[in-house]
PDB file of C-alpha atoms in Angstrom:
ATOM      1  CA  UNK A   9       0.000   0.000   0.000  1.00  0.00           C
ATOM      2  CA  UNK A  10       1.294   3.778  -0.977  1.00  0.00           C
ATOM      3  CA  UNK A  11      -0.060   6.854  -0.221  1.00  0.00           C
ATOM      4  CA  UNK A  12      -0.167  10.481  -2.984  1.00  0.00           C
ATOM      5  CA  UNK A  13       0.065  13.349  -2.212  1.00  0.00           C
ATOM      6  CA  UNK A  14      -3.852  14.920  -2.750  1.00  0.00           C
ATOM      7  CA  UNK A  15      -3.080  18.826  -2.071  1.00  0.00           C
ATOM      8  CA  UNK A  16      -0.500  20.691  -0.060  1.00  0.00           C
ATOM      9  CA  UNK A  17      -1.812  22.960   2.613  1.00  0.00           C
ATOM     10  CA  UNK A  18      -1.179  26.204   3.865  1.00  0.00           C
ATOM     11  CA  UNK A  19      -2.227  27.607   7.343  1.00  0.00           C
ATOM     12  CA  UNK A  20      -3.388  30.972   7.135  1.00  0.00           C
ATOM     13  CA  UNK A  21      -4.690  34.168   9.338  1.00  0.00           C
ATOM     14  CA  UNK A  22      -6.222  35.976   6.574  1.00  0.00           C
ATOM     15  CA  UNK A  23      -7.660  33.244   4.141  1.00  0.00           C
ATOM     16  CA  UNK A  24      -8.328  36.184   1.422  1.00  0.00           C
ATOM     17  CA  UNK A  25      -5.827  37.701   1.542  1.00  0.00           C
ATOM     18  CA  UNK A  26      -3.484  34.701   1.136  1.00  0.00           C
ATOM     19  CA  UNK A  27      -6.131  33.054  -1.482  1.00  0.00           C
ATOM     20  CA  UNK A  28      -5.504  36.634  -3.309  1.00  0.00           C
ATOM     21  CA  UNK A  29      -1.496  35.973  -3.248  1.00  0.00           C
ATOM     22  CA  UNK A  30      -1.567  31.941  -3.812  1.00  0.00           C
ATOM     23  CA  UNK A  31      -3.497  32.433  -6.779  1.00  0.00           C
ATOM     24  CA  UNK A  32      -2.011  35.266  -8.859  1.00  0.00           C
ATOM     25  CA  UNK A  33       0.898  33.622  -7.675  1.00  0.00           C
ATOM     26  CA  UNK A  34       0.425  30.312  -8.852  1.00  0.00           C
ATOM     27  CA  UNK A  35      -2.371  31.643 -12.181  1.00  0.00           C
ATOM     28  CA  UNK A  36      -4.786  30.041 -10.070  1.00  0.00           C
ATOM     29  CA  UNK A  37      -8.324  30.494  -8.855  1.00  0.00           C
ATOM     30  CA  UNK A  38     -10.552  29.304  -6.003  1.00  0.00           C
ATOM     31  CA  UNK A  39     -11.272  25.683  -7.497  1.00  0.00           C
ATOM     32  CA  UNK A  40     -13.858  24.391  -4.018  1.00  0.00           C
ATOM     33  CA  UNK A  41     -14.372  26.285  -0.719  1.00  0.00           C
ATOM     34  CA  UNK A  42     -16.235  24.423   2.129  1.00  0.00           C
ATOM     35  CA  UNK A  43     -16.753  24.461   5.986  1.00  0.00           C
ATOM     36  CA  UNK A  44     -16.291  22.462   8.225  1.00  0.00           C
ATOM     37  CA  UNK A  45     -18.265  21.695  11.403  1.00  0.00           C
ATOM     38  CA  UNK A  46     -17.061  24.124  13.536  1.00  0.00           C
ATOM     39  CA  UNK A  47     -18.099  26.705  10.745  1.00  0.00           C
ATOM     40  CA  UNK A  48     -14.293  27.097   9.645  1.00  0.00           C
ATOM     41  CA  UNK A  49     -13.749  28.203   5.783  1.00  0.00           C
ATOM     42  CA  UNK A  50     -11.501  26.101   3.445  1.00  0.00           C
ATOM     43  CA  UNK A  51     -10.179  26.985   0.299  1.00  0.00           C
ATOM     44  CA  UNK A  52      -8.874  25.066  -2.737  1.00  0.00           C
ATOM     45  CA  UNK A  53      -7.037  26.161  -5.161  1.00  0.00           C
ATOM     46  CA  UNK A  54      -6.867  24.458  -8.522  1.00  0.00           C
ATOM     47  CA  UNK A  55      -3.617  23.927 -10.178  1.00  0.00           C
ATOM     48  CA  UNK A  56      -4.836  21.574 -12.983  1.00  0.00           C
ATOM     49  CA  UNK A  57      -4.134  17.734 -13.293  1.00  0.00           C
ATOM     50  CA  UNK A  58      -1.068  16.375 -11.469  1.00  0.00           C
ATOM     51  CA  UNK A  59       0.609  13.161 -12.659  1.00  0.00           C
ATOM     52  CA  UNK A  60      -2.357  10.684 -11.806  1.00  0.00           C
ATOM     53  CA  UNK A  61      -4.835  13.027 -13.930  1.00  0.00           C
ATOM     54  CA  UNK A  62      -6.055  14.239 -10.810  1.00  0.00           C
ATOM     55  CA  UNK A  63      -6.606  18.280 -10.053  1.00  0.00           C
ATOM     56  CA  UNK A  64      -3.164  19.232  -7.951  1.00  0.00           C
ATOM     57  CA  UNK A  65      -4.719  21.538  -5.015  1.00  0.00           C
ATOM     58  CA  UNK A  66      -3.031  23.985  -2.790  1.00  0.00           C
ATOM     59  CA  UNK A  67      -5.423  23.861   0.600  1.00  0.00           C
ATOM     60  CA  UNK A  68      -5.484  27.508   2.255  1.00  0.00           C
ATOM     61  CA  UNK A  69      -6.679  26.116   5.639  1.00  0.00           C
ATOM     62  CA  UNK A  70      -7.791  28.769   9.082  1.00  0.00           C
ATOM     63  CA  UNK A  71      -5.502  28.904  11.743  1.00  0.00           C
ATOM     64  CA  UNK A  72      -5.510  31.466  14.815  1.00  0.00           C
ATOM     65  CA  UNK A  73      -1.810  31.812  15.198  1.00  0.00           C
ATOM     66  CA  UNK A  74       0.556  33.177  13.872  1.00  0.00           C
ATOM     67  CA  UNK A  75       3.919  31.123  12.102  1.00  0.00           C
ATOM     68  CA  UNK A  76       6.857  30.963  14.554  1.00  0.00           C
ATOM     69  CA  UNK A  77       9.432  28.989  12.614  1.00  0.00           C
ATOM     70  CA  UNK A  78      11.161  28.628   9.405  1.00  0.00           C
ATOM     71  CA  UNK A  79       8.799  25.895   7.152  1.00  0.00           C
ATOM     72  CA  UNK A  80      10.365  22.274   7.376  1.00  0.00           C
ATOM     73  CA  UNK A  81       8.438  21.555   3.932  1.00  0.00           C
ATOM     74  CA  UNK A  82       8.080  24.610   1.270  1.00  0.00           C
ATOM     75  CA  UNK A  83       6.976  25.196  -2.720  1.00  0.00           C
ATOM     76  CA  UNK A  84       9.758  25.448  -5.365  1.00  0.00           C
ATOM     77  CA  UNK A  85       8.432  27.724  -7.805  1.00  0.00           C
ATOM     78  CA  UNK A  86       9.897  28.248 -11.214  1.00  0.00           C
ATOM     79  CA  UNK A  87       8.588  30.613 -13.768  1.00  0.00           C
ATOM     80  CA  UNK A  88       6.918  29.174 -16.784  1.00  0.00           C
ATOM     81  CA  UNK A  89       7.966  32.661 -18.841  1.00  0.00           C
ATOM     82  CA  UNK A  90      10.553  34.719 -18.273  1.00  0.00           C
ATOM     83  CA  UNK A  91      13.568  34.667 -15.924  1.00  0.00           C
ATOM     84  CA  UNK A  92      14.015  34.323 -12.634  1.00  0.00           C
ATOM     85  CA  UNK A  93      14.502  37.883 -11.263  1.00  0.00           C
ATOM     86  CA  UNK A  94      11.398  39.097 -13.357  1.00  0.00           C
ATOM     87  CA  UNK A  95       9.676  36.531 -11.478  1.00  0.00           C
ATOM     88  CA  UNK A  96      10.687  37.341  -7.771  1.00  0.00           C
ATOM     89  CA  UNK A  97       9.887  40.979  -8.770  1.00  0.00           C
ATOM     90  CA  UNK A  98       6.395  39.964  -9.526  1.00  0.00           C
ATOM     91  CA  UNK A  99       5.734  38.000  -6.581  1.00  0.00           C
ATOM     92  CA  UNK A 100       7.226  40.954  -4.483  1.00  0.00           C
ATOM     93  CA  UNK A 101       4.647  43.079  -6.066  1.00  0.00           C
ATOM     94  CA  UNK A 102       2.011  40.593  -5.188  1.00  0.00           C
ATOM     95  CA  UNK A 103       2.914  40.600  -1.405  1.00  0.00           C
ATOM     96  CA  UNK A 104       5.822  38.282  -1.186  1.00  0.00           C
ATOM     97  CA  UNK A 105       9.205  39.693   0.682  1.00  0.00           C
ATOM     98  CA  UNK A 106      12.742  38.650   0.073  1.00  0.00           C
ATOM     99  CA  UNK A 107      14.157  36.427   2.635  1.00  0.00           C
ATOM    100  CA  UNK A 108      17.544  35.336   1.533  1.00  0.00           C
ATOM    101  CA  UNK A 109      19.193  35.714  -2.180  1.00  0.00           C
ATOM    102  CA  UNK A 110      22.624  34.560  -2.034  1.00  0.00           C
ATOM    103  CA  UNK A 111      25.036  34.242  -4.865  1.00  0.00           C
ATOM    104  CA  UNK A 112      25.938  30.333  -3.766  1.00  0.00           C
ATOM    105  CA  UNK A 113      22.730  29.109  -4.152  1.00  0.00           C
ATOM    106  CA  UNK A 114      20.541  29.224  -7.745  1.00  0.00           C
ATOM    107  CA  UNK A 115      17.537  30.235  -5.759  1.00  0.00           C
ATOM    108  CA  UNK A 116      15.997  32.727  -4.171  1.00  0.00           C
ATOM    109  CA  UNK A 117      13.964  32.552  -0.528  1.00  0.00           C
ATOM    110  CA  UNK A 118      10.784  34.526  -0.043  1.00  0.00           C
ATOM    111  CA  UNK A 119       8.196  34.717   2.459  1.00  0.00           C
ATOM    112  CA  UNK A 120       4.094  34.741   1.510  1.00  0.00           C
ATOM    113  CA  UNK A 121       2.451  37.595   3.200  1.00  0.00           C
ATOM    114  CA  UNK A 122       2.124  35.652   6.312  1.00  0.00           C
ATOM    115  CA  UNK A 123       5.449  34.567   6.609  1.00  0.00           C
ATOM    116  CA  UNK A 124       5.495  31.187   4.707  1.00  0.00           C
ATOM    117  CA  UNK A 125       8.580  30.379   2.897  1.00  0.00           C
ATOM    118  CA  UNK A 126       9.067  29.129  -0.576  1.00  0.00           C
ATOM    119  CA  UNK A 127      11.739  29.470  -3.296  1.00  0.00           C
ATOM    120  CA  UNK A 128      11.939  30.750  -6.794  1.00  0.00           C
ATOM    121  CA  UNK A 129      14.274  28.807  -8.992  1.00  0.00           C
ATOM    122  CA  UNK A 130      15.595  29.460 -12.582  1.00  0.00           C
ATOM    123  CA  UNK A 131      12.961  28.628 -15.719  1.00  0.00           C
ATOM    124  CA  UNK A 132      13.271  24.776 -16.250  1.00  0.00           C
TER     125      UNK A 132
END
């Protein structure tokens, strides 16, 4: 028996405001939104079939505090057009901030609006 991977979540304070980012981020939209019992909003956000044919989601999930630590799991992002600079430009614009861009490394850290790390990489 195996297990796949059916969407990655990400805890947020302000689901709109991160569902805003995620998806001009990732040229996304809001693909489901639910609640749960305890009257909690969900979002999914569509990213369009993953290996098995299956939607890929990112899950913006409600949480009441705040991140504390560096992420032990993150997104690699590489832009589909265009380089890699015009790329972290854009997401800066969007909301993103610039954690770490160091020379040694052919990436470049940055922080969602709440703090959640991911990296932009070169074009593939």
């Amino acid at each position: 028996m195996t297990s796949k991977i059916i969407a990655i979540a990400v805890d947020c304070l302000d689901l709109d405001r991160m569902a805003e980012f995620w998806c001009a981020a990732l040229g996304s939209e809001i693909h489901r939104q639910w609640r749960d019992e305890r009257g909690k909003r969900y979002l999914e956000l569509g990213l369009g079939p993953g290996v098995d044919g299956a939607d890929s989601v990112v899950l913006l999930q409600p949480v009441e505090e705040e991140k504390r630590i560096k992420n032990r799991i993150h997104l690699d992002l590489a832009p589909l057009d265009g380089g890699q600079a015009d790329e972290v430009a854009r997401l800066v614009e969007l909301g993103a901030t610039v954690v770490a861009d160091e020379a040694d490394f052919p990436w470049v850290v940055l922080a969602d609006p709440e703090g959640n790390e991911f990296c932009v990489l070169p074009p593939r």
